[in-house]
Coordinates of N, CA and C in Angstrom, one line a residue:
M391 N -141.2 -18.8 206.9 CA -141.0 -20.2 206.9 C -140.2 -20.6 208.1
S392 N -140.6 -21.7 208.8 CA -139.9 -22.1 210.0 C -138.8 -23.1 209.6
Q393 N -137.7 -23.1 210.4 CA -136.6 -23.9 210.1 C -136.8 -25.3 210.8
P394 N -136.3 -26.3 210.3 CA -136.4 -27.6 210.9 C -135.7 -27.6 212.3
P395 N -136.3 -28.3 213.3 CA -135.7 -28.3 214.6 C -134.4 -29.0 214.6
F396 N -133.5 -28.5 215.5 CA -132.2 -29.1 215.7 C -131.3 -29.2 214.4
Q397 N -131.5 -28.3 213.5 CA -130.6 -28.3 212.3 C -129.3 -27.8 212.7
K398 N -128.2 -28.6 212.3 CA -126.8 -28.3 212.8 C -126.4 -26.9 212.3
G399 N -125.8 -26.2 213.3 CA -125.2 -24.8 212.9 C -126.2 -23.7 213.0
R400 N -127.4 -24.0 213.3 CA -128.4 -22.9 213.4 C -129.1 -22.9 214.7
S401 N -129.4 -21.8 215.2 CA -130.1 -21.7 216.5 C -131.6 -22.0 216.3
M402 N -132.2 -22.3 217.4 CA -133.6 -22.6 217.4 C -134.4 -21.5 218.1
D403 N -135.5 -21.1 217.6 CA -136.4 -20.1 218.3 C -137.5 -20.9 218.9
R404 N -137.7 -20.7 220.2 CA -138.8 -21.4 220.9 C -139.6 -20.3 221.6
V405 N -140.8 -20.6 221.8 CA -141.7 -19.6 222.6 C -141.9 -20.3 223.9
C406 N -141.6 -19.6 225.0 CA -141.8 -20.1 226.3 C -143.2 -19.8 226.8
S407 N -143.6 -20.4 227.9 CA -144.9 -20.2 228.4 C -145.2 -18.8 228.8
C408 N -144.2 -18.0 229.0 CA -144.4 -16.6 229.4 C -144.7 -15.7 228.2
G409 N -144.6 -16.3 227.0 CA -145.0 -15.6 225.8 C -143.9 -14.9 225.0
G410 N -142.6 -15.0 225.6 CA -141.5 -14.4 224.9 C -140.8 -15.4 224.0
A411 N -140.2 -14.9 222.9 CA -139.4 -15.8 222.1 C -138.0 -15.8 222.6
H412 N -137.4 -16.9 222.7 CA -136.0 -17.0 223.3 C -135.2 -17.8 222.3
R413 N -133.9 -17.3 222.0 CA -133.0 -18.0 221.1 C -132.1 -18.8 222.0
F414 N -132.1 -20.1 221.7 CA -131.2 -21.1 222.4 C -130.0 -21.4 221.5
D415 N -128.9 -20.8 221.7 CA -127.7 -21.1 220.9 C -126.6 -21.1 221.9
R416 N -125.4 -21.5 221.5 CA -124.2 -21.5 222.4 C -123.9 -20.2 223.1
R417 N -124.0 -19.1 222.4 CA -123.8 -17.8 223.0 C -124.8 -17.6 224.2
H418 N -126.0 -17.9 223.9 CA -127.0 -17.7 225.0 C -126.7 -18.6 226.1
L419 N -126.4 -19.9 225.9 CA -126.1 -20.8 227.0 C -124.9 -20.4 227.8
F420 N -123.8 -19.9 227.1 CA -122.7 -19.4 227.8 C -123.0 -18.2 228.6
G421 N -123.9 -17.3 228.1 CA -124.3 -16.2 228.9 C -125.0 -16.6 230.2
M422 N -125.9 -17.5 230.0 CA -126.6 -18.0 231.2 C -125.7 -18.7 232.2
A423 N -124.7 -19.4 231.7 CA -123.7 -20.0 232.6 C -122.9 -19.0 233.3
G424 N -122.5 -17.9 232.6 CA -121.8 -16.8 233.2 C -122.5 -16.1 234.3
A425 N -123.8 -15.9 234.0 CA -124.7 -15.2 235.0 C -124.8 -16.1 236.2
A426 N -124.9 -17.4 236.0 CA -125.1 -18.3 237.2 C -123.8 -18.3 238.0
T427 N -122.6 -18.2 237.3 CA -121.3 -18.2 238.0 C -121.2 -16.9 238.8
L428 N -121.5 -15.8 238.2 CA -121.5 -14.5 238.9 C -122.4 -14.5 240.2
L429 N -123.5 -15.1 240.0 CA -124.5 -15.2 241.1 C -123.9 -16.1 242.3
A430 N -123.3 -17.2 241.9 CA -122.7 -18.1 242.9 C -121.5 -17.4 243.6
L431 N -120.8 -16.6 242.9 CA -119.6 -16.0 243.5 C -119.9 -14.6 244.1
S432 N -121.1 -14.2 244.2 CA -121.5 -12.9 244.7 C -121.1 -12.9 246.2
P433 N -120.6 -11.7 246.7 CA -120.1 -11.6 248.1 C -121.3 -11.6 249.0
Y434 N -122.5 -11.4 248.5 CA -123.7 -11.3 249.4 C -124.6 -12.5 249.2
P435 N -125.0 -13.1 250.2 CA -125.9 -14.3 250.0 C -127.2 -13.8 249.4
V436 N -127.7 -14.6 248.4 CA -128.9 -14.4 247.8 C -130.0 -15.0 248.6
Q437 N -131.0 -14.2 249.0 CA -132.1 -14.7 249.8 C -133.4 -14.6 249.1
A438 N -134.3 -15.4 249.4 CA -135.6 -15.4 248.8 C -136.4 -14.1 249.3
A439 N -137.5 -13.8 248.7 CA -138.2 -12.6 249.2 C -138.8 -12.8 250.5
Y440 N -139.0 -14.1 250.9 CA -139.5 -14.4 252.2 C -138.3 -14.7 253.1
G441 N -138.5 -14.4 254.4 CA -137.4 -14.7 255.3 C -137.4 -13.7 256.4
E442 N -136.3 -13.7 257.2 CA -136.2 -12.8 258.3 C -135.1 -11.8 258.0
Y443 N -135.5 -10.5 258.1 CA -134.5 -9.4 257.9 C -134.5 -8.5 259.1
E444 N -133.5 -7.8 259.3 CA -133.3 -7.1 260.5 C -134.3 -5.8 260.5
A445 N -134.4 -5.1 259.4 CA -135.1 -3.9 259.5 C -135.7 -3.4 258.1
M446 N -136.6 -2.5 258.3 CA -137.1 -1.7 257.2 C -136.5 -0.3 257.4
V447 N -135.8 0.2 256.3 CA -135.2 1.5 256.4 C -136.1 2.5 255.7
L448 N -136.5 3.6 256.3 CA -137.2 4.7 255.7 C -136.2 5.9 255.5
A449 N -136.0 6.2 254.3 CA -135.0 7.3 254.0 C -135.6 8.2 252.9
C450 N -134.9 9.3 252.7 CA -135.4 10.3 251.7 C -134.9 10.0 250.3
I451 N -135.6 10.5 249.3 CA -135.3 10.3 247.9 C -134.2 11.2 247.4
D452 N -133.8 12.2 248.2 CA -132.7 13.1 247.8 C -131.5 12.4 247.3
P453 N -131.1 12.7 246.1 CA -129.9 12.0 245.5 C -128.6 12.2 246.3
R454 N -128.5 13.3 247.0 CA -127.3 13.5 247.9 C -127.2 12.5 249.0
M455 N -128.3 11.9 249.4 CA -128.4 11.1 250.6 C -128.2 9.6 250.3
Q456 N -128.2 9.2 249.1 CA -128.2 7.7 248.8 C -126.9 7.1 249.3
E457 N -125.8 7.7 248.9 CA -124.5 7.1 249.4 C -124.3 7.2 250.9
P458 N -124.6 8.4 251.5 CA -124.4 8.4 253.0 C -125.3 7.4 253.7
V459 N -126.5 7.2 253.3 CA -127.4 6.3 253.9 C -126.8 4.9 253.7
Y460 N -126.4 4.5 252.5 CA -125.9 3.2 252.2 C -124.7 3.0 253.1
E461 N -123.8 3.9 253.2 CA -122.5 3.8 254.0 C -122.9 3.6 255.5
Y462 N -123.8 4.4 256.0 CA -124.2 4.3 257.4 C -124.7 2.9 257.7
L463 N -125.6 2.4 256.8 CA -126.1 1.0 257.0 C -125.1 -0.1 256.9
K464 N -124.2 0.1 256.0 CA -123.1 -0.8 255.8 C -122.2 -0.9 257.1
K465 N -121.8 0.3 257.6 CA -121.0 0.4 258.8 C -121.7 -0.3 260.0
A466 N -123.1 -0.2 260.0 CA -123.9 -0.8 261.0 C -124.0 -2.3 260.8
G467 N -123.4 -2.9 259.8 CA -123.5 -4.3 259.5 C -124.8 -4.8 259.0
L468 N -125.5 -3.9 258.3 CA -126.9 -4.3 257.8 C -127.0 -4.6 256.3
T469 N -125.8 -4.6 255.6 CA -125.9 -5.0 254.2 C -126.6 -6.3 254.0
G470 N -127.6 -6.3 253.1 CA -128.4 -7.5 252.8 C -129.3 -7.9 253.9
K471 N -129.5 -7.0 254.9 CA -130.4 -7.4 256.0 C -131.6 -6.5 256.2
Y472 N -131.9 -5.6 255.2 CA -132.9 -4.7 255.4 C -133.7 -4.4 254.0
S473 N -134.9 -4.1 254.1 CA -135.6 -3.6 253.0 C -135.7 -2.0 253.1
Q474 N -135.9 -1.4 252.0 CA -135.9 0.1 252.1 C -137.1 0.7 251.4
F475 N -137.5 1.8 252.0 CA -138.6 2.6 251.4 C -138.1 4.0 251.4
T476 N -138.1 4.6 250.2 CA -137.6 5.9 250.1 C -138.8 6.8 249.6
I477 N -138.9 7.9 250.3 CA -140.0 8.9 249.9 C -139.5 10.3 250.3
A478 N -139.9 11.3 249.6 CA -139.4 12.7 249.9 C -139.7 13.0 251.4
G479 N -138.6 13.4 252.1 CA -138.7 13.8 253.4 C -138.6 12.6 254.5
A480 N -138.5 11.4 254.0 CA -138.5 10.3 255.0 C -139.7 10.4 256.0
A481 N -139.4 10.5 257.2 CA -140.5 10.6 258.2 C -141.5 11.7 257.9
I482 N -141.0 12.8 257.4 CA -141.9 14.0 257.1 C -142.9 13.6 256.0
G483 N -142.4 12.8 255.0 CA -143.3 12.4 254.0 C -144.4 11.4 254.5
V484 N -144.2 10.8 255.6 CA -145.1 9.9 256.2 C -146.0 10.5 257.2
V485 N -145.7 11.6 257.8 CA -146.5 12.2 258.8 C -147.0 13.6 258.6
A486 N -146.4 14.4 257.7 CA -146.8 15.8 257.4 C -148.2 15.8 256.7
P487 N -149.1 16.7 257.2 CA -150.4 16.8 256.5 C -150.3 17.2 255.1
K488 N -149.3 17.9 254.7 CA -149.0 18.3 253.3 C -148.9 17.1 252.4
F489 N -148.4 16.0 252.9 CA -148.2 14.8 252.1 C -149.2 13.7 252.5
K490 N -150.4 14.0 253.0 CA -151.3 13.0 253.5 C -151.6 11.9 252.5
S491 N -151.7 12.2 251.3 CA -152.0 11.1 250.3 C -150.9 10.1 250.2
W492 N -149.7 10.3 250.7 CA -148.6 9.4 250.7 C -148.6 8.4 251.9
H493 N -149.2 8.8 253.0 CA -149.1 8.1 254.2 C -149.5 6.6 254.1
K494 N -150.7 6.4 253.5 CA -151.2 5.0 253.4 C -150.3 4.1 252.7
T495 N -149.6 4.7 251.6 CA -148.7 3.8 250.9 C -147.5 3.3 251.7
F496 N -147.0 4.2 252.5 CA -145.9 3.7 253.4 C -146.4 2.7 254.4
W497 N -147.5 3.0 255.1 CA -147.9 2.0 256.1 C -148.4 0.7 255.5
D498 N -149.0 0.7 254.4 CA -149.3 -0.6 253.7 C -148.0 -1.3 253.3
N499 N -147.0 -0.6 252.8 CA -145.7 -1.2 252.5 C -145.0 -1.8 253.7
L500 N -145.0 -1.1 254.8 CA -144.5 -1.6 256.0 C -145.2 -2.9 256.5
A501 N -146.5 -2.9 256.4 CA -147.2 -4.1 256.8 C -146.8 -5.3 255.9
V502 N -146.6 -5.1 254.6 CA -146.2 -6.2 253.8 C -144.8 -6.6 254.1
S503 N -143.9 -5.7 254.3 CA -142.5 -6.0 254.7 C -142.5 -6.7 256.0
E504 N -143.3 -6.4 257.0 CA -143.4 -7.1 258.2 C -143.9 -8.5 258.0
E505 N -144.8 -8.7 257.1 CA -145.4 -10.0 256.8 C -144.4 -10.9 256.1
L506 N -143.8 -10.3 255.0 CA -142.9 -11.1 254.1 C -141.5 -11.3 254.7
H507 N -141.0 -10.2 255.3 CA -139.6 -10.2 255.7 C -139.4 -10.3 257.2
R508 N -140.5 -10.3 257.9 CA -140.5 -10.4 259.4 C -139.5 -9.4 260.0
V509 N -139.5 -8.2 259.5 CA -138.6 -7.2 260.1 C -138.8 -7.0 261.6
K510 N -137.8 -6.6 262.3 CA -137.8 -6.5 263.7 C -137.9 -5.0 264.1
R511 N -137.4 -4.1 263.2 CA -137.4 -2.7 263.6 C -137.5 -1.9 262.3
V512 N -137.7 -0.6 262.5 CA -137.8 0.4 261.5 C -136.7 1.4 261.8
I513 N -135.8 1.7 260.8 CA -134.8 2.7 260.9 C -135.2 3.9 260.1
V514 N -135.4 5.0 260.7 CA -135.8 6.2 260.0 C -134.7 7.2 259.9
I515 N -134.3 7.6 258.7 CA -133.2 8.5 258.5 C -133.7 9.7 257.8
D516 N -134.0 10.8 258.5 CA -134.3 12.1 258.0 C -132.9 12.8 257.7
H517 N -132.9 13.9 256.9 CA -131.6 14.5 256.7 C -131.7 16.0 256.7
R518 N -130.6 16.6 256.9 CA -130.5 18.1 256.9 C -130.7 18.7 255.5
D519 N -131.0 19.9 255.5 CA -131.2 20.6 254.2 C -132.3 19.9 253.3
C520 N -133.4 19.5 254.0 CA -134.4 18.7 253.3 C -135.4 19.6 252.7
G521 N -135.5 19.5 251.4 CA -136.5 20.3 250.6 C -138.0 20.0 251.0
A522 N -138.2 18.7 251.3 CA -139.6 18.3 251.7 C -140.0 18.9 253.0
A523 N -139.0 19.1 253.9 CA -139.4 19.8 255.2 C -139.8 21.2 254.9
K524 N -139.1 21.9 254.0 CA -139.5 23.2 253.6 C -140.9 23.3 253.0
V525 N -141.1 22.3 252.1 CA -142.5 22.3 251.4 C -143.6 22.0 252.5
A526 N -143.3 21.1 253.4 CA -144.3 20.7 254.4 C -144.6 21.7 255.5
Y527 N -143.5 22.4 255.9 CA -143.6 23.2 257.1 C -143.2 24.7 256.9
G528 N -142.7 25.0 255.7 CA -142.3 26.4 255.4 C -140.8 26.7 255.6
D529 N -140.4 27.8 255.1 CA -139.0 28.2 255.1 C -138.4 28.2 256.5
A530 N -139.2 28.7 257.4 CA -138.7 28.9 258.8 C -138.3 27.5 259.4
S531 N -138.9 26.4 259.0 CA -138.7 25.1 259.6 C -137.3 24.6 259.5
I532 N -136.5 25.2 258.5 CA -135.1 24.8 258.4 C -134.2 26.0 258.3
A533 N -134.7 27.1 258.7 CA -133.9 28.4 258.6 C -132.6 28.4 259.4
T534 N -132.7 27.7 260.6 CA -131.5 27.7 261.4 C -131.3 26.2 261.9
P535 N -130.1 25.9 262.3 CA -129.9 24.5 262.8 C -130.9 24.2 263.9
Q536 N -131.2 25.1 264.8 CA -132.1 24.8 265.9 C -133.5 24.5 265.4
A537 N -133.9 25.4 264.5 CA -135.3 25.2 263.9 C -135.3 23.8 263.1
E538 N -134.3 23.6 262.4 CA -134.2 22.3 261.7 C -134.2 21.1 262.6
N539 N -133.5 21.1 263.7 CA -133.5 20.1 264.7 C -134.9 19.9 265.2
E540 N -135.5 21.0 265.6 CA -136.9 20.9 266.2 C -137.9 20.3 265.2
T541 N -137.8 20.7 263.9 CA -138.7 20.3 262.9 C -138.6 18.8 262.8
H542 N -137.4 18.3 262.7 CA -137.2 16.8 262.5 C -137.5 16.1 263.8
R543 N -137.2 16.7 265.0 CA -137.5 16.0 266.2 C -139.0 15.8 266.3
R544 N -139.8 16.8 266.0 CA -141.2 16.6 266.0 C -141.8 15.6 265.0
A545 N -141.3 15.6 263.8 CA -141.7 14.7 262.8 C -141.3 13.3 263.2
L546 N -140.1 13.1 263.7 CA -139.7 11.7 264.1 C -140.5 11.2 265.3
A547 N -140.8 12.1 266.3 CA -141.6 11.8 267.4 C -143.0 11.3 267.0
E548 N -143.6 12.1 266.0 CA -144.9 11.7 265.5 C -144.8 10.4 264.8
F549 N -143.8 10.1 264.1 CA -143.6 8.9 263.4 C -143.5 7.7 264.4
R550 N -142.8 7.9 265.5 CA -142.6 6.9 266.5 C -144.0 6.6 267.2
R551 N -144.8 7.6 267.4 CA -146.1 7.4 268.0 C -147.0 6.6 267.1
E552 N -147.0 7.0 265.8 CA -147.8 6.3 264.8 C -147.4 4.9 264.6
L553 N -146.1 4.6 264.6 CA -145.6 3.2 264.5 C -146.0 2.4 265.7
A554 N -145.9 3.0 266.9 CA -146.3 2.3 268.1 C -147.8 1.9 268.1
H555 N -148.6 2.8 267.5 CA -150.0 2.5 267.4 C -150.3 1.4 266.4
R556 N -149.7 1.5 265.2 CA -149.9 0.5 264.1 C -149.2 -0.8 264.2
H557 N -147.9 -0.7 264.7 CA -147.1 -1.9 264.7 C -146.4 -1.9 266.1
P558 N -147.1 -2.2 267.1 CA -146.5 -2.1 268.5 C -145.4 -3.0 268.8
K559 N -145.2 -4.1 268.0 CA -144.1 -5.1 268.2 C -142.8 -4.6 267.6
L560 N -142.9 -3.7 266.7 CA -141.6 -3.2 266.0 C -140.9 -2.2 266.8
K561 N -139.6 -2.3 266.8 CA -138.7 -1.3 267.5 C -138.5 -0.2 266.4
V562 N -138.0 0.9 266.9 CA -137.7 2.0 265.9 C -136.5 2.8 266.3
D563 N -135.6 3.1 265.4 CA -134.4 4.0 265.5 C -134.7 5.1 264.6
T564 N -134.5 6.4 265.2 CA -134.7 7.5 264.3 C -133.5 8.5 264.4
G565 N -133.2 9.1 263.3 CA -132.1 10.0 263.3 C -132.1 11.0 262.2
L566 N -131.3 12.1 262.4 CA -131.2 13.1 261.4 C -129.7 13.1 260.9
M567 N -129.6 12.9 259.6 CA -128.3 12.7 259.0 C -127.8 14.0 258.4
A568 N -126.6 14.4 258.6 CA -126.0 15.5 257.9 C -125.6 15.1 256.5
L569 N -125.4 16.0 255.6 CA -125.0 15.7 254.2 C -123.6 14.9 254.2
D570 N -122.8 15.0 255.2 CA -121.6 14.3 255.3 C -121.7 12.9 255.8
G571 N -123.0 12.5 256.2 CA -123.2 11.1 256.7 C -123.2 11.0 258.2
S572 N -122.8 12.1 258.9 CA -122.9 12.0 260.4 C -124.3 12.0 260.8
M573 N -124.6 11.3 262.0 CA -126.0 11.1 262.4 C -126.2 11.6 263.8
M574 N -127.3 12.3 264.0 CA -127.8 12.8 265.3 C -129.0 11.9 265.5
T575 N -129.0 11.1 266.7 CA -130.2 10.3 266.9 C -131.2 11.0 267.8
F576 N -132.4 10.5 267.7 CA -133.5 11.0 268.5 C -134.2 9.8 269.1
S577 N -134.7 9.9 270.3 CA -135.4 8.8 270.9 C -136.7 9.3 271.5

């Protein structure tokens, strides 16, 4: 049995055009007002999905690297100015033959980010002790610091060549991050 509309002391259930039932009562309205206030007081400006952003960041999914990558980008003054694509191995996930089925997904995503966000550059952050490097190129690829440097140097160089071919207007920064967040850059 439905209740009469606007009956004092009772909430109303309405169905919105999106198909969900929503309860409109004082608690709900106060919650909406609180959310709007928090959004207005946010230290970061809220931007639409369209607009100009500085970069697309390609990084690894390794949980150990989430905080160091974030801190690196924050120190670079990029908070709120980049989109991010995370995939096992970062550049290795995009260029290694072992992960060939993943390549198209990244390049399609970058094309959309370039179209929607008008990114100016791609920042690629590979990392040390990367399991994806081992899977893609074998144990010897990361057995010593020199081998690890060479493995990432080659993958990042291949990424830069592919980017220049597919998106010649985009700039690229590439680096190899240690687990402590320190960065070795490659050009």
